Coordinates of C-alpha atoms in Angstrom, one line a residue:
Chain N
M623 CA 25.4 119.6 263.3
A624 CA 26.5 121.3 266.6
I625 CA 26.8 125.3 266.0
D626 CA 29.7 126.9 267.9
D627 CA 29.5 130.0 269.5
L628 CA 31.6 131.9 266.9
E629 CA 29.4 130.6 264.1
K630 CA 26.4 131.8 266.3
K631 CA 27.8 135.4 266.1
L632 CA 28.2 135.0 262.5
R633 CA 24.8 134.2 261.5
P634 CA 21.8 136.8 261.4
P635 CA 19.1 136.6 263.7
A636 CA 16.3 133.8 262.8
D637 CA 13.4 135.7 261.7
P638 CA 11.2 133.4 259.4
L639 CA 9.2 135.1 256.6
K640 CA 5.6 134.5 255.8
P641 CA 5.9 131.8 253.0
Y642 CA 4.8 132.7 249.3
P643 CA 1.7 131.0 248.2
A644 CA 2.7 128.7 244.8
K645 CA 0.6 129.6 241.8
M646 CA 0.9 128.8 238.2
I647 CA 1.0 130.6 235.0
T648 CA 0.0 129.6 231.4
L649 CA 3.0 130.8 229.4
A650 CA 2.4 131.9 225.6
N651 CA 3.9 128.4 224.4
G652 CA 0.7 126.8 226.3
K653 CA 3.4 125.1 229.0
T654 CA 2.7 125.7 232.7
M655 CA 5.2 127.4 234.8
V656 CA 4.7 126.8 238.6
V657 CA 6.0 129.5 240.7
R658 CA 6.8 128.8 244.1
E659 CA 9.4 129.6 246.9
A660 CA 12.6 127.3 246.9
S661 CA 13.7 125.8 250.1
R662 CA 17.3 125.9 251.5
E663 CA 17.3 122.1 250.7
E664 CA 17.1 123.1 247.1
V665 CA 20.2 125.3 247.0
G666 CA 22.3 122.7 245.1
V667 CA 20.2 122.5 242.1
L668 CA 19.6 126.3 242.1
L669 CA 23.4 126.8 242.1
G670 CA 24.0 124.4 239.6
T671 CA 21.3 126.1 237.3
I672 CA 23.1 129.3 237.6
Y673 CA 26.6 128.3 237.3
P674 CA 27.0 127.9 233.6
L675 CA 25.7 131.2 233.2
L676 CA 28.8 132.7 234.9
G677 CA 30.6 132.7 231.6
C678 CA 27.9 134.4 229.4
P679 CA 28.5 138.1 229.1
K680 CA 25.6 138.5 226.9
D681 CA 22.9 140.6 228.2
F682 CA 25.0 140.8 231.6
Y683 CA 24.2 137.3 232.5
D684 CA 27.5 136.7 233.9
I685 CA 27.2 139.6 236.5
V686 CA 23.8 138.6 237.4
A687 CA 24.7 135.0 237.5
A688 CA 27.7 135.8 239.7
R689 CA 26.1 137.9 242.1
M690 CA 22.9 135.5 242.5
Y691 CA 25.0 132.5 243.1
S692 CA 26.9 134.4 245.8
E693 CA 23.4 135.8 247.3
I694 CA 22.1 132.3 247.3
L695 CA 25.1 130.7 248.8
A696 CA 25.1 133.3 251.6
W697 CA 21.4 132.4 252.3
Y698 CA 22.4 128.9 252.4
R699 CA 25.3 129.4 254.7
Y700 CA 23.3 131.8 257.0
R701 CA 25.2 134.8 256.1
V702 CA 22.4 137.0 254.8
A703 CA 19.2 138.0 256.6
N704 CA 15.7 137.4 255.5
E705 CA 16.5 136.5 251.9
F706 CA 13.8 134.6 249.9
V707 CA 14.2 132.8 246.7
L708 CA 11.4 132.0 244.1
V709 CA 11.8 129.7 241.2
G710 CA 9.7 129.2 238.1
A711 CA 9.5 125.5 236.9
V712 CA 8.2 124.1 233.7
D713 CA 7.8 120.4 234.1
G714 CA 10.1 120.4 236.9
V715 CA 12.9 121.9 235.0
I716 CA 14.0 125.5 236.2
A717 CA 12.9 128.2 233.8
G718 CA 14.0 131.2 236.2
I719 CA 15.1 132.2 239.6
V720 CA 14.6 135.5 241.3
N721 CA 15.9 136.4 244.9
S722 CA 15.1 139.2 247.3
R723 CA 15.6 140.3 250.9
Q724 CA 13.2 141.8 253.5
V725 CA 15.1 144.9 255.2
D726 CA 12.5 145.5 257.6
P727 CA 8.7 145.1 257.9
S728 CA 8.3 148.1 255.5
L729 CA 11.0 147.6 253.1
G730 CA 12.1 145.1 250.4
M731 CA 15.4 144.9 248.9
S732 CA 15.0 143.2 245.4
L733 CA 18.3 141.4 244.5
H734 CA 18.3 139.5 241.2
T735 CA 16.2 138.0 238.4
L736 CA 17.6 135.2 236.2
A737 CA 15.7 134.3 233.2
V738 CA 16.8 130.7 232.2
D739 CA 14.2 130.4 229.5
R740 CA 14.1 133.2 227.2
G741 CA 11.4 134.7 224.8
L742 CA 8.3 133.6 227.0
R743 CA 8.5 136.7 229.5
V744 CA 9.7 134.3 232.4
G745 CA 11.9 137.0 233.8
A746 CA 9.0 139.5 233.8
Q747 CA 6.5 136.9 235.5
L748 CA 9.2 136.1 238.2
F749 CA 9.9 139.6 238.9
A750 CA 6.3 140.4 239.2
A751 CA 5.8 137.6 241.7
K752 CA 8.8 138.9 243.8
M753 CA 7.2 142.1 243.9
E754 CA 3.9 140.3 244.7
H755 CA 5.7 138.6 247.7
H756 CA 7.1 141.8 248.9
I757 CA 3.8 144.0 249.0
D758 CA 1.0 141.5 249.0
V759 CA 2.4 138.9 251.1
L760 CA 5.0 140.2 253.4
G761 CA 3.0 143.6 253.6
E762 CA 6.2 145.8 252.8
D763 CA 5.3 149.4 251.6
E764 CA 8.1 149.8 249.0
V765 CA 10.9 147.6 247.2
L766 CA 14.2 149.2 246.2
V767 CA 15.1 147.9 242.9
V768 CA 18.3 148.5 240.7
A769 CA 19.0 147.2 237.1
E770 CA 22.3 145.8 235.9
S771 CA 21.2 145.4 232.3
P772 CA 19.3 147.7 229.9
I773 CA 16.7 144.9 229.7
G774 CA 16.1 145.2 233.3
F775 CA 16.1 148.9 233.2
K776 CA 13.3 148.7 230.3
R777 CA 11.3 146.2 232.2
W778 CA 11.4 147.5 235.7
M779 CA 12.1 151.1 235.8
I780 CA 10.4 152.3 232.6
E781 CA 7.3 149.7 232.5
Y782 CA 6.7 149.8 236.4
E783 CA 7.2 153.6 236.3
L784 CA 9.7 153.2 239.5
E785 CA 10.4 156.2 241.6
D786 CA 14.0 157.5 241.0
R787 CA 15.6 157.7 244.5
S788 CA 19.0 158.4 243.3
A789 CA 18.7 162.0 244.5
G790 CA 18.8 160.6 248.0
Y791 CA 22.0 158.9 247.7
P792 CA 24.2 158.1 249.6
A793 CA 21.4 158.2 252.6
V794 CA 19.2 155.9 250.2
R795 CA 21.0 153.5 248.4
H796 CA 20.3 149.7 247.1
E797 CA 22.4 147.2 248.7
L798 CA 23.9 146.1 245.4
G799 CA 26.1 149.2 245.0
G800 CA 26.2 152.7 243.8
V801 CA 24.0 152.3 240.7
P802 CA 21.1 154.6 240.7
T803 CA 18.4 153.2 243.1
Y804 CA 14.7 153.3 242.2
A805 CA 11.5 152.2 244.3
L806 CA 8.4 150.2 243.7
T807 CA 5.9 151.7 245.9
R808 CA 2.7 150.4 247.0
T809 CA 0.8 152.8 244.8
L810 CA 2.8 151.9 241.8
W811 CA 2.2 148.4 242.5
E812 CA -1.3 148.7 242.6
K813 CA -1.2 150.7 239.5
H814 CA 0.4 147.9 237.4
R815 CA -0.3 144.7 239.4
R816 CA -3.2 143.9 237.0
N817 CA -1.1 144.2 233.8
K818 CA 2.1 142.6 235.2
C819 CA 1.1 140.0 237.8
T820 CA -0.9 136.9 236.9
G821 CA -1.1 133.4 238.2
V822 CA -3.7 131.0 239.2
R823 CA -4.1 129.8 242.9
P824 CA -4.4 127.2 244.4
V825 CA -2.2 125.1 242.2
P826 CA -4.0 121.7 241.8
P827 CA -1.6 119.2 243.6
E828 CA -0.9 117.2 240.5
I829 CA 0.6 120.2 238.7
L830 CA 2.3 121.3 242.1
A831 CA 3.8 118.1 242.2
T832 CA 5.5 118.3 238.8
A833 CA 7.9 121.1 240.5
D834 CA 8.4 118.8 243.5
K835 CA 11.8 117.9 242.4
L836 CA 13.5 120.8 240.6
R837 CA 15.8 119.7 237.8
M838 CA 18.5 121.7 236.0
P839 CA 18.2 122.6 232.5
A840 CA 19.9 120.4 230.1
E841 CA 20.5 123.3 227.6
Y842 CA 20.6 127.1 227.6
C843 CA 19.6 129.4 224.8
Q844 CA 22.2 131.8 226.1
L845 CA 25.1 129.2 225.7
P846 CA 24.9 127.6 222.3
G847 CA 26.5 124.1 222.2
F848 CA 26.4 123.7 226.1
R849 CA 24.6 120.2 227.1
R850 CA 24.6 119.2 230.7
E851 CA 25.5 115.6 230.6
Chain D
M955 CA 12.2 139.9 173.7
A956 CA 13.6 140.2 177.3
P957 CA 15.6 137.3 178.7
R958 CA 13.9 135.1 181.5
V959 CA 15.2 135.9 184.9
G960 CA 15.7 133.1 187.5
I961 CA 16.8 132.6 191.0
V962 CA 20.0 130.1 191.0
G963 CA 21.2 130.8 194.7
I964 CA 19.9 131.7 198.2
G965 CA 21.5 132.6 201.4
H966 CA 19.8 133.5 204.9
I967 CA 21.0 133.9 208.4
K968 CA 19.1 133.1 211.2
F969 CA 17.2 136.3 212.2
G970 CA 17.4 137.4 215.9
N971 CA 19.7 139.6 218.1
L972 CA 22.8 139.8 216.0
S973 CA 24.0 142.9 217.7
E974 CA 27.5 141.6 218.4
Y975 CA 28.1 141.2 214.8
D976 CA 28.8 143.9 212.1
L977 CA 26.0 144.7 209.4
V978 CA 28.4 144.2 206.7
D979 CA 29.7 140.8 208.0
I980 CA 26.2 139.3 208.3
M981 CA 25.5 140.5 204.7
A982 CA 28.8 138.8 203.7
Y983 CA 27.7 135.8 205.5
T984 CA 24.2 135.2 203.6
A985 CA 26.1 136.4 200.3
T986 CA 28.7 133.6 200.9
D987 CA 25.8 131.3 201.7
A988 CA 24.1 132.1 198.5
L989 CA 27.4 131.6 196.4
R990 CA 27.8 128.4 197.9
D991 CA 24.2 127.3 197.2
A992 CA 24.6 128.4 193.8
G993 CA 27.7 126.6 193.2
I994 CA 29.7 129.7 192.3
L995 CA 31.5 130.4 195.5
A996 CA 35.0 130.0 193.7
D997 CA 33.7 131.6 190.7
R998 CA 32.0 134.3 192.2
R999 CA 33.5 136.9 189.8
M1000 CA 30.6 135.7 187.6
V1001 CA 28.6 138.2 189.6
D1002 CA 28.3 141.2 187.2
Q1003 CA 26.1 143.4 189.5
L1004 CA 25.6 143.7 193.3
F1005 CA 22.4 145.3 194.9
V1006 CA 22.2 146.0 198.5
A1007 CA 19.0 146.6 200.4
N1008 CA 19.4 148.3 203.7
M1009 CA 17.1 150.9 205.6
G1010 CA 18.9 152.0 208.6
G1011 CA 22.7 151.7 208.3
G1012 CA 23.4 155.4 208.3
V1013 CA 21.0 156.1 211.2
I1014 CA 21.3 153.0 213.4
N1015 CA 24.8 151.8 212.6
H1016 CA 26.4 155.2 211.7
Q1017 CA 27.6 153.5 208.5
T1018 CA 27.1 154.5 204.9
G1019 CA 28.5 153.2 201.7
I1020 CA 27.4 149.7 202.6
A1021 CA 27.3 148.4 199.2
S1022 CA 31.1 149.6 198.6
A1023 CA 31.8 147.9 201.9
L1024 CA 30.3 144.7 201.0
V1025 CA 31.6 144.3 197.5
S1026 CA 35.2 144.5 199.0
R1027 CA 34.3 142.1 201.9
L1028 CA 33.3 139.7 199.4
G1029 CA 36.4 140.4 197.4
L1030 CA 34.2 141.2 194.2
E1031 CA 35.7 144.5 193.0
P1032 CA 35.4 145.9 190.4
T1033 CA 31.9 144.6 190.5
P1034 CA 29.4 147.4 190.2
A1035 CA 27.5 147.9 193.5
E1036 CA 24.6 149.9 194.5
L1037 CA 22.5 150.7 197.7
V1038 CA 19.0 150.7 197.6
E1039 CA 16.7 152.4 200.4
N1040 CA 13.0 152.0 200.1
G1041 CA 12.0 151.8 203.7
P1042 CA 11.0 148.1 204.6
A1043 CA 10.2 147.5 201.0
S1044 CA 13.9 148.0 200.1
G1045 CA 14.4 144.1 199.6
G1046 CA 11.6 144.0 197.4
S1047 CA 13.0 147.0 195.3
A1048 CA 16.3 145.7 195.2
I1049 CA 15.3 142.5 193.6
K1050 CA 13.2 144.5 191.4
L1051 CA 16.3 146.4 190.3
G1052 CA 18.2 143.4 189.8
Y1053 CA 15.5 141.8 187.6
M1054 CA 15.7 145.0 185.5
A1055 CA 19.4 144.8 185.3
V1056 CA 19.3 141.4 183.7
A1057 CA 16.1 141.9 181.8
S1058 CA 17.6 145.0 180.4
G1059 CA 20.8 143.0 179.0
M1060 CA 23.1 145.0 181.3
A1061 CA 24.0 142.0 183.6
D1062 CA 23.7 138.2 183.3
V1063 CA 24.3 137.3 187.0
V1064 CA 23.1 139.7 189.7
M1065 CA 23.3 139.4 193.6
V1066 CA 20.9 141.1 195.7
V1067 CA 21.6 141.2 199.5
G1068 CA 19.3 142.7 202.1
G1069 CA 20.3 143.4 205.7
E1070 CA 19.5 145.1 208.8
T1071 CA 20.9 145.2 212.3
M1072 CA 18.3 147.0 214.3
R1073 CA 19.2 145.6 217.9
K1074 CA 22.3 147.7 218.3
V1075 CA 20.1 150.2 219.5
T1076 CA 17.1 150.0 222.1
G1077 CA 13.6 149.1 220.9
W1078 CA 12.4 152.7 221.2
K1079 CA 15.1 153.8 219.2
A1080 CA 14.5 151.1 216.7
T1081 CA 10.6 152.2 216.7
D1082 CA 11.7 155.8 216.2
F1083 CA 13.9 155.1 213.4
V1084 CA 11.3 153.2 211.5
A1085 CA 8.6 156.0 212.2
T1086 CA 11.1 158.3 210.3
L1087 CA 9.5 157.0 207.1
G1088 CA 6.2 158.7 207.9
H1089 CA 5.4 162.4 206.8
P1090 CA 7.7 164.5 208.9
E1091 CA 5.2 166.9 209.9
A1092 CA 2.0 165.2 209.7
E1093 CA 2.8 161.8 211.0
Y1094 CA 6.4 161.5 212.4
G1095 CA 6.2 165.0 214.0
M1096 CA 2.9 164.2 215.7
G1097 CA 4.4 161.2 217.5
L1098 CA 3.1 158.4 214.9
T1099 CA 5.1 155.1 215.1
L1100 CA 4.3 152.1 213.0
P1101 CA 2.7 150.4 215.8
A1102 CA 0.4 153.2 216.3
F1103 CA -0.5 153.1 212.5
G1104 CA -1.0 149.3 212.8
A1105 CA -3.2 149.9 215.9
M1106 CA -5.4 152.3 214.2
F1107 CA -5.6 150.4 211.1
A1108 CA -6.4 147.3 213.2
R1109 CA -9.1 148.9 215.2
L1110 CA -11.0 150.3 211.9
Y1111 CA -10.5 146.8 210.2
M1112 CA -12.0 145.0 213.2
E1113 CA -15.0 147.3 213.7
R1114 CA -15.7 147.2 210.0
Y1115 CA -15.5 143.4 209.3
G1116 CA -16.1 142.1 212.8
V1117 CA -12.7 140.8 213.2
T1118 CA -12.0 139.9 216.8
E1119 CA -8.7 139.9 219.0
R1120 CA -9.2 136.1 218.9
D1121 CA -9.0 136.1 215.0
L1122 CA -5.7 138.0 215.1
A1123 CA -4.2 135.6 217.8
L1124 CA -5.1 132.9 215.4
V1125 CA -3.0 134.4 212.9
A1126 CA -0.3 134.5 215.2
V1127 CA -0.6 130.9 216.4
K1128 CA -0.1 129.8 212.7
D1129 CA 2.7 132.1 212.1
H1130 CA 4.4 130.9 215.1
A1131 CA 3.8 127.3 214.3
N1132 CA 5.6 127.9 210.9
A1133 CA 8.4 129.9 212.3
A1134 CA 8.9 126.9 214.9
R1135 CA 9.9 124.9 212.2
N1136 CA 11.9 127.4 210.2
K1137 CA 15.6 127.4 211.1
Y1138 CA 16.0 131.0 210.1
A1139 CA 13.2 132.3 212.3
H1140 CA 13.9 134.8 215.0
V1141 CA 11.0 133.2 217.2
Q1142 CA 11.1 129.5 216.9
E1143 CA 8.6 129.0 219.8
P1144 CA 5.1 127.8 219.0
C1145 CA 2.1 129.7 220.9
T1146 CA -1.2 128.3 221.7
I1147 CA -4.6 130.1 221.3
E1148 CA -5.4 128.9 224.8
A1149 CA -2.3 130.4 226.2
I1150 CA -2.3 133.9 224.3
H1151 CA -6.1 134.4 224.2
E1152 CA -8.1 132.3 226.5
S1153 CA -6.1 131.5 229.7
P1154 CA -6.6 133.6 232.8
D1155 CA -3.0 134.8 232.3
A1156 CA -3.3 135.8 228.7
H1157 CA -3.9 139.5 229.4
V1158 CA -0.3 139.6 231.0
V1159 CA 1.4 136.9 228.8
N1160 CA 0.0 138.7 225.7
N1161 CA -0.1 142.3 226.9
Y1162 CA -1.1 145.1 224.7
V1163 CA 1.5 146.9 222.8
A1164 CA -0.7 149.4 221.2
E1165 CA -4.3 148.5 221.8
P1166 CA -5.8 146.6 220.1
L1167 CA -2.6 145.0 219.2
R1168 CA -1.1 142.9 221.7
L1169 CA 2.6 141.5 221.8
Y1170 CA 1.6 138.5 219.6
S1171 CA 0.0 140.9 217.1
V1172 CA 3.2 142.4 216.1
C1173 CA 6.7 141.5 214.8
P1174 CA 9.7 141.7 216.9
V1175 CA 12.7 143.8 216.3
S1176 CA 15.1 141.7 214.5
D1177 CA 18.5 141.6 213.0
G1178 CA 19.3 139.6 209.9
A1179 CA 20.2 139.3 206.3
A1180 CA 19.3 137.2 203.1
T1181 CA 20.7 137.0 199.6
V1182 CA 19.4 135.8 196.3
I1183 CA 21.5 135.3 193.1
L1184 CA 19.5 136.2 189.8
V1185 CA 20.6 134.8 186.5
N1186 CA 19.6 135.5 182.9
M1187 CA 18.0 132.0 182.2
D1188 CA 18.6 132.3 178.5
S1189 CA 22.4 133.0 178.9
P1190 CA 24.8 130.2 178.4
K1191 CA 25.9 131.2 182.0
A1192 CA 22.8 129.7 183.3
A1193 CA 24.1 126.3 182.9
A1194 CA 26.8 127.1 185.5
F1195 CA 24.7 126.9 188.4
R1196 CA 23.9 124.0 190.8
H1197 CA 20.2 124.5 190.9
P1198 CA 17.7 124.9 188.3
P1199 CA 16.6 128.4 188.1
I1200 CA 13.1 129.3 190.1
R1201 CA 11.9 132.1 187.6
I1202 CA 10.8 135.3 188.5
A1203 CA 7.4 135.0 186.6
G1204 CA 5.9 138.3 187.8
L1205 CA 6.9 141.5 189.4
G1206 CA 5.0 144.7 190.3
S1207 CA 5.4 147.7 192.3
A1208 CA 3.2 150.8 193.1
T1209 CA 3.0 153.9 195.4
D1210 CA 0.4 155.3 197.4
T1211 CA 0.0 158.7 199.1
H1212 CA 2.9 159.2 201.8
C1213 CA 0.3 160.7 204.3
V1214 CA -2.2 157.8 205.1
H1215 CA -4.8 160.5 205.9
N1216 CA -4.8 161.6 202.3
R1217 CA -6.2 158.2 201.3
K1218 CA -9.9 157.9 200.3
D1219 CA -10.1 155.0 202.6
P1220 CA -7.4 154.2 205.0
L1221 CA -8.2 150.5 204.9
H1222 CA -7.8 150.3 201.1
L1223 CA -4.2 149.5 200.3
D1224 CA -4.2 150.7 196.7
A1225 CA -0.3 150.2 196.3
V1226 CA -0.9 146.4 197.3
R1227 CA -3.7 146.1 195.1
L1228 CA -1.8 147.6 192.0
S1229 CA 1.6 145.9 192.5
A1230 CA -0.2 142.5 192.7
E1231 CA -2.2 143.2 189.6
K1232 CA 0.7 144.2 187.8
A1233 CA 2.8 141.0 189.0
L1234 CA -0.1 138.6 188.4
A1235 CA -0.8 140.3 184.6
M1236 CA 3.0 139.9 184.0
A1237 CA 2.9 136.2 185.1
K1238 CA -0.4 135.9 183.2
L1239 CA -1.9 134.3 186.4
T1240 CA -4.9 134.9 188.5
P1241 CA -4.7 135.2 192.4
Q1242 CA -6.1 131.6 192.5
D1243 CA -3.2 130.2 190.7
I1244 CA -0.9 131.2 193.7
S1245 CA 0.1 128.2 195.7
F1246 CA 1.2 130.2 198.6
A1247 CA 2.5 133.8 199.8
E1248 CA 4.5 135.6 202.0
L1249 CA 2.5 138.7 203.0
H1250 CA 4.1 141.5 204.8
D1251 CA 2.5 141.1 208.3
A1252 CA 4.5 143.5 210.4
F1253 CA 1.2 143.5 212.3
V1254 CA -0.9 140.4 211.9
V1255 CA -3.9 142.4 210.7
L1256 CA -1.9 143.2 207.6
E1257 CA -1.8 139.5 206.7
L1258 CA -5.8 139.8 206.1
A1259 CA -5.8 143.0 204.6
I1260 CA -2.9 142.4 202.0
A1261 CA -4.5 138.9 201.3
E1262 CA -7.6 140.7 200.4
E1263 CA -5.9 143.4 198.4
V1264 CA -4.1 140.7 196.4
G1265 CA -7.3 139.2 195.3
F1266 CA -7.1 136.0 197.5
Y1267 CA -10.3 136.9 199.2
P1268 CA -13.1 139.6 198.9
R1269 CA -12.5 142.6 201.1
G1270 CA -13.4 141.6 204.8
K1271 CA -13.5 137.8 203.9
A1272 CA -10.0 136.8 204.9
V1273 CA -11.0 136.3 208.3
E1274 CA -13.2 133.4 207.5
A1275 CA -10.3 131.6 206.2
V1276 CA -8.4 132.3 209.2
R1277 CA -11.3 130.7 211.4
R1278 CA -11.3 127.6 208.9
N1279 CA -7.6 127.3 209.3
E1280 CA -7.2 127.6 205.4
N1281 CA -3.8 129.5 205.7
A1282 CA -1.9 126.8 207.5
I1283 CA 0.7 124.7 205.9
D1284 CA -1.7 121.9 204.8
G1285 CA -4.5 124.3 204.3
K1286 CA -6.1 125.6 200.9
L1287 CA -3.8 128.7 200.8
P1288 CA -0.9 128.6 203.0
L1289 CA 0.2 132.1 204.1
N1290 CA 3.6 133.0 205.6
T1291 CA 4.8 129.7 205.6
S1292 CA 8.3 131.0 206.9
G1293 CA 6.5 132.4 210.1
G1294 CA 6.1 135.6 208.4
L1295 CA 7.5 138.9 209.8
K1296 CA 5.3 138.0 212.9
A1297 CA 7.5 135.3 213.9
K1298 CA 10.4 134.9 211.4
G1299 CA 11.3 138.5 212.2
H1300 CA 11.6 141.8 210.4
P1301 CA 15.0 143.2 209.9
V1302 CA 13.5 145.8 207.5
G1303 CA 16.2 145.8 204.6
A1304 CA 16.5 142.1 204.7
T1305 CA 12.6 141.4 204.7
G1306 CA 11.8 141.5 201.0
V1307 CA 14.9 139.4 200.2
S1308 CA 14.1 137.0 202.8
Q1309 CA 10.4 136.6 201.6
V1310 CA 11.8 135.7 198.3
V1311 CA 14.4 133.1 199.6
E1312 CA 11.1 131.4 201.4
L1313 CA 9.5 131.2 198.0
V1314 CA 12.6 129.7 196.5
R1315 CA 12.9 127.2 199.2
Q1316 CA 9.3 126.0 198.9
L1317 CA 9.4 126.0 195.3
R1318 CA 12.6 123.8 195.6
G1319 CA 10.7 121.5 197.9
K1320 CA 13.4 122.1 200.4
A1321 CA 11.4 123.7 203.4
E1322 CA 11.8 121.9 206.6
P1323 CA 9.8 118.8 207.1
G1324 CA 6.4 119.8 208.5
R1325 CA 6.6 123.4 206.8
Q1326 CA 6.8 122.2 203.2
V1327 CA 3.8 123.2 201.1
K1328 CA 2.7 120.3 198.9
N1329 CA 3.7 120.7 195.3
P1330 CA 3.7 124.3 195.0
R1331 CA 4.0 125.8 191.6
Y1332 CA 3.6 129.7 192.2
G1333 CA 4.7 131.5 195.3
M1334 CA 4.1 135.3 195.9
A1335 CA 5.7 137.7 198.1
V1336 CA 4.4 141.3 199.1
N1337 CA 6.8 143.5 200.5
F1338 CA 5.1 146.7 202.0
G1339 CA 7.0 149.8 202.4
G1340 CA 5.9 152.7 204.7
F1341 CA 2.3 152.1 205.7
G1342 CA 1.4 151.0 202.4
N1343 CA 3.0 153.7 200.3
N1344 CA 5.5 151.8 198.6
V1345 CA 5.0 148.1 197.6
V1346 CA 6.6 145.3 195.6
A1347 CA 5.0 142.1 194.7
I1348 CA 7.1 139.1 193.2
I1349 CA 5.6 136.0 191.8
C1350 CA 8.1 133.0 191.5
A1351 CA 7.5 129.9 189.4
K1352 CA 8.6 126.4 189.7
E1353 CA 9.5 125.7 185.9

């Protein structure tokens, strides 16, 4: 597709990020979740997965879904710089999605974590994978994090002992708005990595192949009665 | 001679996160479920007495007078109604009082409702609230929570009897398998021993909560409610009900020191042993007569310890049954067929009533496929308050 001059001016500079190496995690129910980077071509299935949750106020799924939807759409349409999306899939069905952005080579900006499957710590595993990507793969020194739900606050701010940077406001603030900004530093990551981040690499080809073609969930525990035809 | 007391109606709501609902509403839901099950929804004024079990309404929900609220919500005024608070054994105690009301002749039909909504607050606040049952200075004031008690108990038990983390994980796997088939369970997801103990991811997937207890060694924080309807089986009113009664054959309760450190041996749960002995004596049974049991496994190690105190196994030997998978649904002695507190959930005020609902479902032969014990005759529930300082044991029998 030809890109006209005006469109070129609207796009961020192309600055490819180092890829996230796929891994697999055995969930408590014995199933294997493949965690890998999502590609731009998969945006349709990602947005389709997120969309039904726009109407779910419980545990702030609505706001997380709405913001993640817009962030992934912006990534697809070249309106945000250096965003990456990781997906967790069980037998090819999307179990959770996380997205984030590199601000500069030393700073990451964690965007959202959406657990579709609940009760198996899928969100916690994907958040850990996102931090692994920022610090271990991309080599950033720290990641700014905010929480939009009490569950997120407990999982990230408390369990990772994130540094409260709200005293630095407005000079230091997360891109998602005025909520208190916290930071995962490399030191904190190294302290918590062993108990928070897991996964086996390399993923055997036959297991990786199960996540080749991502599928939207047919049902959502957050949406009783919903069934995708 | 005291009349026989039986259970003719049961009601239950799916345990889980019900924080968007009112405590009294979920109690009323299960009460209505039980009235319908008993076949007296239209004739609910047959209920002579209501007992309500709840531990934290005043603290967590800022609501007191719950028995009065429930009787009014059900349109049962002027039926007498009282609240029973006995920590996590509130449900068992409420059934005990219901039994006494019928056996004494003061009532022919008694409804017992247990309920709790703990997820309206954070997990920390819920844990703090439950910890208030400890001694205010010697325990709670020193920062001891129930997971801390459970962890210390587990460490000592494991060291003394050679129990491993794998053994505890096996109990969780069995409980989750049962809960996965129980429509009322909070956590209906099975787990595998490979995933929670053996895989390279197990240390994260099944992380420590209070070492040596891991996520899959402890019960979730749950909301829920359950109801049973008791009847004087020797009264003409007994003929009005849809189901034949499941008889309460034995009932015993006992207490132990408030402070755990005042016990001669912290692994000896004397109140469990005494309450079980009383219930078995009343029923004229031995532990070997019991077909299945619901044991208060807020921490999976308690399933082992309680099974030993009740007399199912010699002290320190329950783990051998676990390794032989004898406590599965099709095993020699199925334990926590509902999924137990571990996986069905533990809304504290509801738990004792919920355990008895499970006994009735099993004894009626109406548990879900794959979860039904084969031809059960006697079921036992042990409802454990405090850290073993106030216990109620109930034996139900299929007539």
